[in-house]
XYZ file of C-alpha atoms in Angstrom:
476
model
C 0.000 0.000 0.000
C 2.809 2.389 0.892
C 4.626 1.643 -2.356
C 1.502 2.410 -4.357
C 1.027 5.689 -2.548
C 4.693 6.573 -2.967
C 4.537 5.841 -6.676
C 1.460 8.016 -7.008
C 3.200 10.907 -5.278
C 6.486 10.490 -7.086
C 7.675 12.512 -10.026
C 8.595 10.255 -12.897
C 11.608 12.063 -14.357
C 15.024 11.069 -13.023
C 17.447 13.957 -12.540
C 21.204 13.951 -12.950
C 23.375 16.455 -11.078
C 24.918 19.033 -13.397
C 26.284 22.479 -12.615
C 23.640 25.152 -13.037
C 24.256 27.668 -15.796
C 24.157 30.553 -13.341
C 26.915 32.742 -11.894
C 30.336 31.216 -11.300
C 30.812 29.510 -7.944
C 33.396 32.034 -6.760
C 31.270 35.141 -7.249
C 30.034 37.015 -4.183
C 26.583 36.093 -2.813
C 23.741 38.094 -4.328
C 22.284 40.849 -2.172
C 18.670 40.327 -1.182
C 16.173 41.875 1.180
C 16.396 38.990 3.636
C 18.334 40.462 6.535
C 21.709 38.988 5.628
C 24.820 41.136 5.436
C 26.974 40.259 2.423
C 30.769 40.309 2.540
C 31.947 40.395 -1.091
C 35.646 40.357 -0.151
C 36.724 36.986 1.317
C 39.895 38.621 2.646
C 37.842 40.892 4.897
C 36.066 37.805 6.256
C 39.356 36.112 7.091
C 39.730 33.812 4.084
C 42.454 33.245 1.514
C 40.410 34.110 -1.613
C 41.974 31.553 -3.954
C 41.738 28.741 -1.402
C 38.067 29.534 -0.789
C 37.439 29.674 -4.534
C 39.121 26.288 -4.892
C 36.672 24.831 -2.370
C 33.705 26.309 -4.233
C 35.061 25.040 -7.535
C 35.454 21.566 -6.064
C 31.776 21.711 -5.152
C 30.829 22.881 -8.658
C 32.921 20.194 -10.376
C 31.945 17.258 -8.152
C 30.388 14.282 -9.947
C 28.144 13.741 -6.927
C 24.577 15.034 -6.690
C 25.435 18.169 -4.684
C 22.992 21.073 -4.619
C 24.341 23.961 -2.562
C 27.320 25.200 -0.562
C 27.089 28.315 1.584
C 29.745 29.912 3.813
C 28.929 32.383 6.579
C 31.361 33.933 9.020
C 30.802 36.445 11.783
C 27.216 37.074 10.716
C 28.076 37.763 7.065
C 27.505 35.630 3.975
C 30.851 35.175 2.281
C 30.230 32.543 -0.386
C 27.234 30.839 -1.955
C 26.990 28.389 -4.839
C 24.166 26.286 -6.288
C 23.746 23.509 -8.823
C 20.933 21.695 -10.530
C 20.358 18.053 -9.688
C 17.969 15.240 -8.923
C 15.895 15.485 -5.766
C 12.981 13.603 -4.232
C 10.793 13.700 -1.154
C 10.606 10.916 1.416
C 7.399 9.733 -0.280
C 8.916 9.544 -3.770
C 10.416 6.559 -5.550
C 12.061 8.684 -8.242
C 13.941 11.972 -8.416
C 13.095 14.977 -10.519
C 15.602 17.528 -11.757
C 15.578 20.819 -9.835
C 17.529 23.972 -10.683
C 18.477 25.003 -7.154
C 19.121 28.612 -6.236
C 18.916 30.846 -3.171
C 15.118 30.859 -3.253
C 14.600 27.086 -3.537
C 13.390 25.143 -0.532
C 15.345 21.957 0.139
C 14.345 18.851 2.067
C 16.654 18.889 5.112
C 15.625 15.453 6.454
C 17.035 14.912 9.964
C 18.140 18.516 10.397
C 14.484 18.633 11.453
C 15.468 16.776 14.632
C 17.895 19.524 15.620
C 15.125 22.094 15.151
C 12.791 20.084 17.402
C 15.485 20.157 20.101
C 15.675 23.963 19.866
C 11.882 24.158 20.182
C 11.994 21.980 23.288
C 14.528 24.363 24.826
C 12.249 27.311 24.151
C 9.264 25.486 25.629
C 11.240 24.496 28.738
C 12.179 28.128 29.366
C 8.490 29.032 29.101
C 7.649 26.365 31.669
C 5.290 24.440 29.404
C 7.395 21.274 29.303
C 8.973 19.605 32.343
C 12.699 19.282 33.148
C 14.676 16.872 31.006
C 15.107 14.329 33.804
C 11.344 13.702 33.902
C 10.418 10.098 33.000
C 8.741 10.147 29.601
C 5.953 7.757 30.530
C 4.936 10.120 33.352
C 3.886 12.478 30.545
C 1.916 9.837 28.637
C -0.779 8.444 30.945
C -2.405 6.548 28.066
C 0.702 4.349 27.998
C 0.606 3.408 31.683
C 0.694 -0.277 30.732
C 4.241 0.212 29.392
C 5.618 1.293 32.774
C 7.501 -1.946 33.332
C 10.663 -3.814 32.325
C 12.738 -0.637 32.705
C 10.833 1.594 30.267
C 9.600 3.682 33.202
C 13.203 4.870 33.663
C 13.477 6.459 30.200
C 13.693 10.244 30.606
C 13.212 13.188 28.281
C 16.993 13.606 28.340
C 17.369 10.030 27.088
C 15.109 10.894 24.139
C 17.127 14.021 23.353
C 20.387 12.070 23.613
C 19.073 9.012 21.725
C 20.034 6.656 24.530
C 16.645 5.193 25.448
C 17.857 1.585 25.345
C 14.864 0.611 23.201
C 15.244 -1.838 20.336
C 15.310 0.194 17.101
C 17.114 -0.226 13.778
C 17.300 2.489 11.115
C 20.392 1.112 9.386
C 20.611 0.103 5.750
C 18.712 3.029 4.231
C 15.123 4.144 4.638
C 13.941 2.161 1.632
C 14.970 -1.040 3.395
C 12.061 -3.291 4.183
C 11.693 -3.475 7.941
C 13.406 -0.169 8.736
C 11.835 0.750 12.085
C 11.444 4.408 11.098
C 8.916 3.572 8.358
C 6.195 2.968 10.941
C 6.379 6.616 11.999
C 4.622 7.562 8.756
C 1.492 5.480 9.229
C 1.201 4.211 12.819
C -2.038 5.242 14.529
C -0.170 5.590 17.851
C 3.378 6.821 17.277
C 4.263 6.984 20.976
C 3.271 3.336 21.503
C 5.007 2.313 18.268
C 8.245 3.727 19.705
C 8.034 3.222 23.451
C 6.370 -0.190 23.346
C 9.539 -1.897 22.160
C 11.677 -4.116 24.318
C 14.803 -2.782 25.996
C 18.166 -3.830 24.574
C 20.190 -1.728 27.012
C 19.704 0.140 30.252
C 18.246 3.609 29.520
C 20.973 6.238 29.509
C 23.869 3.872 28.793
C 24.143 3.498 25.032
C 23.601 5.674 21.977
C 21.354 4.212 19.283
C 20.064 6.446 16.500
C 16.269 6.459 16.748
C 14.062 8.942 14.891
C 11.087 7.660 16.826
C 12.395 9.357 19.964
C 12.278 12.729 18.219
C 8.774 11.957 16.973
C 7.727 11.405 20.604
C 9.338 14.713 21.606
C 7.315 16.438 18.877
C 4.081 14.843 20.100
C 4.830 15.972 23.654
C 5.553 19.511 22.457
C 2.178 19.676 20.739
C 0.375 18.272 23.759
C 2.062 20.591 26.258
C 1.912 23.783 24.171
C -1.578 23.141 22.838
C -0.375 24.071 19.350
C 0.452 22.271 16.142
C 4.228 21.953 15.928
C 4.283 24.090 12.794
C 2.420 26.915 14.501
C 4.696 26.792 17.519
C 7.804 26.826 15.314
C 6.485 29.765 13.311
C 5.708 31.777 16.437
C 8.732 30.954 18.583
C 11.600 30.215 16.200
C 11.117 30.816 12.500
C 9.306 34.142 12.845
C 11.893 35.677 15.203
C 14.684 34.424 12.904
C 13.087 36.004 9.848
C 12.460 32.644 8.177
C 9.325 33.292 6.139
C 9.515 30.653 3.386
C 9.486 27.082 4.685
C 7.449 23.899 4.670
C 7.065 21.077 7.165
C 5.758 17.796 5.808
C 3.117 15.658 7.477
C 2.814 11.900 7.781
C 0.114 9.764 6.175
C -2.252 10.648 9.035
C -1.697 14.408 8.576
C 0.483 14.809 11.682
C 3.496 17.124 11.542
C 6.571 14.917 11.438
C 9.097 15.384 14.215
C 11.866 13.205 12.847
C 12.038 14.712 9.363
C 10.009 16.697 6.839
C 11.306 20.264 7.081
C 12.082 22.112 3.873
C 14.269 25.195 4.198
C 16.353 27.493 2.037
C 20.123 27.167 2.580
C 20.309 30.787 3.736
C 17.760 29.968 6.426
C 19.693 26.861 7.418
C 22.594 29.258 7.967
C 20.376 31.355 10.260
C 19.929 28.307 12.461
C 23.691 27.824 12.529
C 24.355 31.444 13.415
C 21.673 31.299 16.117
C 23.426 28.361 17.781
C 26.924 29.832 17.409
C 25.704 33.003 19.123
C 24.302 31.100 22.081
C 20.659 31.256 20.985
C 20.706 34.946 20.032
C 19.784 36.379 16.649
C 20.612 40.012 15.903
C 20.565 40.884 19.592
C 17.424 38.959 20.555
C 17.586 35.877 22.754
C 15.397 33.276 21.026
C 16.677 30.021 22.537
C 18.033 30.090 26.108
C 21.824 30.245 26.134
C 22.035 27.522 28.784
C 19.960 25.206 26.599
C 22.203 25.765 23.594
C 25.229 24.993 25.750
C 23.629 21.763 26.964
C 22.577 20.769 23.447
C 26.146 21.181 22.189
C 27.654 19.080 24.998
C 28.096 15.346 24.329
C 25.610 13.338 26.363
C 28.208 10.631 26.874
C 31.485 9.529 25.326
C 31.061 10.258 21.646
C 29.699 12.922 19.378
C 26.021 13.551 20.099
C 24.252 16.125 22.276
C 20.595 17.107 22.262
C 19.848 16.096 18.655
C 23.017 17.903 17.476
C 26.188 16.175 16.345
C 29.826 17.031 17.043
C 33.184 15.747 15.893
C 36.585 16.673 14.507
C 38.166 17.082 11.116
C 41.855 17.234 10.305
C 43.130 20.314 8.458
C 46.844 20.312 7.638
C 47.349 17.795 10.402
C 45.562 19.886 13.038
C 42.255 18.851 14.629
C 39.307 21.228 14.264
C 36.102 20.820 16.227
C 32.801 20.971 14.381
C 29.230 20.857 15.617
C 26.243 20.403 13.381
C 22.789 19.413 12.294
C 22.930 16.496 9.837
C 20.333 15.065 7.487
C 20.151 12.029 5.214
C 21.375 12.631 1.685
C 24.019 15.230 2.510
C 22.089 17.949 4.345
C 24.505 19.737 6.660
C 24.656 22.760 8.946
C 28.279 22.674 10.082
C 29.453 25.010 12.847
C 33.075 25.903 13.552
C 32.884 27.470 17.041
C 36.553 28.480 17.275
C 36.407 30.058 13.804
C 32.955 31.706 14.160
C 32.045 29.840 10.985
C 28.889 28.294 9.506
C 29.022 26.032 6.444
C 25.757 24.841 4.905
C 25.554 22.071 2.319
C 22.647 20.307 0.645
C 22.574 17.330 -1.717
C 20.340 14.611 -3.114
C 22.408 11.532 -2.223
C 19.674 9.966 -0.084
C 20.519 6.658 1.618
C 24.118 6.862 0.351
C 26.532 6.592 3.268
C 29.407 7.874 1.135
C 28.034 11.421 1.004
C 29.225 12.061 4.554
C 32.831 11.771 3.462
C 32.236 14.128 0.526
C 30.623 16.811 2.701
C 33.353 16.519 5.334
C 35.938 16.975 2.596
C 34.229 20.196 1.493
C 34.150 21.365 5.110
C 37.880 20.639 5.413
C 38.546 22.697 2.295
C 36.523 25.652 3.551
C 38.184 25.537 6.978
C 41.543 25.186 5.260
C 40.819 28.439 3.404
C 40.461 30.464 6.619
C 43.310 32.793 7.512
C 43.966 30.714 10.623
C 44.821 27.689 8.491
C 45.723 28.963 5.031
C 48.116 31.444 6.653
C 49.996 28.667 8.373
C 49.275 29.813 11.935
C 48.450 26.985 14.272
C 45.382 28.532 15.861
C 43.631 26.607 18.620
C 40.530 25.357 16.825
C 40.020 22.183 18.811
C 37.765 23.588 21.572
C 36.454 20.998 24.042
C 34.579 17.852 23.117
C 34.806 14.226 24.164
C 36.923 12.189 21.758
C 35.186 9.931 19.298
C 35.385 6.523 20.940
C 38.228 4.311 19.833
C 37.400 0.920 18.353
C 37.298 -2.032 20.722
C 40.849 -3.366 21.327
C 39.800 -7.008 21.760
C 38.165 -9.292 19.230
C 34.520 -8.251 19.126
C 31.384 -9.863 17.712
C 29.383 -7.891 15.138
C 27.181 -8.133 12.089
C 28.517 -6.883 8.758
C 25.864 -4.407 7.609
C 27.382 -3.016 4.417
C 30.567 -2.216 2.516
C 30.956 1.037 0.589
C 33.598 2.591 -1.641
C 33.687 6.194 -0.432
C 35.841 8.628 -2.350
C 38.576 6.149 -3.141
C 38.548 4.365 0.210
C 36.769 1.163 1.173
C 34.721 1.187 4.386
C 32.837 -1.508 6.285
C 29.862 -0.760 8.532
C 29.602 -3.166 11.461
C 26.717 -3.433 13.903
C 28.282 -4.221 17.255
C 26.604 -6.866 19.391
C 25.257 -5.607 22.750
C 27.829 -7.446 24.841
C 30.585 -5.060 23.712
C 29.054 -2.281 25.898
C 30.112 0.482 23.512
C 28.289 3.851 23.245
C 27.401 3.350 19.572
C 25.741 0.372 17.930
C 27.134 0.842 14.411
C 30.752 1.668 13.607
C 32.459 2.638 10.356
C 35.875 1.076 9.680
C 38.477 1.720 7.008
C 39.393 -1.421 5.042
C 42.953 -1.208 3.775
C 43.063 -4.730 2.338
C 40.049 -5.757 0.241
C 41.033 -9.396 0.579
C 40.040 -9.215 4.261
C 36.408 -9.187 3.155
C 36.663 -12.118 0.773
C 33.690 -14.424 1.202
C 31.855 -12.059 3.532
C 28.435 -10.716 2.579
C 26.041 -8.259 4.182
C 24.362 -9.856 7.171
C 27.321 -12.106 8.002
C 28.169 -12.717 11.668
C 31.803 -11.791 12.244
C 34.458 -11.215 14.849
C 36.950 -8.411 14.293
C 39.810 -6.402 15.715
C 40.467 -2.772 14.871
C 42.970 -0.013 15.611
C 43.082 3.748 15.265
C 45.365 4.358 12.273
C 45.963 7.883 10.890
C 42.869 9.182 12.621
C 40.499 6.484 11.355
C 39.059 3.344 12.919
C 40.698 0.682 10.745
C 40.060 -3.057 10.534
C 43.031 -5.232 11.457
C 41.341 -8.643 11.265
C 37.829 -9.839 10.480
C 36.494 -13.383 10.179
C 33.145 -15.096 9.795
C 31.713 -16.896 12.817
C 28.576 -18.886 13.453
C 25.543 -17.021 14.737
C 24.890 -17.180 18.456
C 22.128 -19.593 19.397
C 20.217 -19.140 22.629
C 21.131 -21.609 25.409
C 24.179 -22.837 23.479
C 27.816 -21.741 23.804
C 28.690 -18.756 21.645
C 32.210 -18.379 20.284
């Protein structure tokens, strides 16, 4: 039934990414009556002009389905480039070609989650939602029957941090049959669909990416504010930011989606980035409480995730640089460089392609490398403070091989770690230096592996097939 509906909604023309026949990528952003200050001289914004142009040209020349790249620093737009390419909604089977420009709305997918977290912070300051350590099921009396087996310990903070402990699997792409997130589109009771699952870990102990948790947060926001999520966002966030052109998709039961569905212009994505960099302030007005922004940008546990916002490091000329960001499937990015006062926005149409992350990080590295702090050769302190990305397990560890992908010239294996490893993430990405290591292994295989941190990447050292564990029998 869902496939039929998707086919009905889909556009039937398949688009191919090609550079748009508009202005060159290195030209200054166009001036518009949208509240943005334009800095036409990259030097004045602290960039090496040729290095920044090289980054923009790399975007324009990429064979990947990239759609936009925008650079903002210190409250000024410094660079902006767009391309035409194939794009599709979450309901579509096929892509249609879109000539993207500054006025085009783009599906931002899970960047929506980061927006929901900002809305929760606003609502908490207004006193309409409870503190984050409140048990979630205390707020959902209709689900009183679920208050058992440890679910009653799941807090709002656990939802924000995606550490509920509930069984949930969004791996393998959203078109995969059995992806747990698909039920969010049609379930008559989203909260029960999410919270009624069995526990795989103690709440608060392990990160597991779960869009259903954000959907529950959105439902709670609507219930506590008495407003549709779209109306609340318009009144409390988008309106004060000057975001006037946007859309927020609904599910098959006409409910505003909390896990995805927002469509924004790249310039307005940059507003969100600037808002967060400035501690919740926009042009002198406090929109999101500063303390909430600080909490959202602090890792919940060892690793790189706060309150629905990501964080990590890139390497630029051998020096680590901290980034924070809102990330969405397909290459949607709002990257923040706190130590550089920098926002980099990128959009793309590479949905369900894990390799796009490497491409967008490479563009971020090029833009950061064009700043005076790096292009000028000065070793500025751009590392800030964030918990290190967890190292791979040192001992031989059991996992399931989920997929193998060739990403920008490198081969990577995605392994779902079995619960006994007690690691903060359930799926790891490993560099594969020797293709022969994977000989005879297929997706879904049970394996044991060892890995090391080599040149900044988690890298497989050994991997071998093992028999699946069988209940009540010894497991290798």
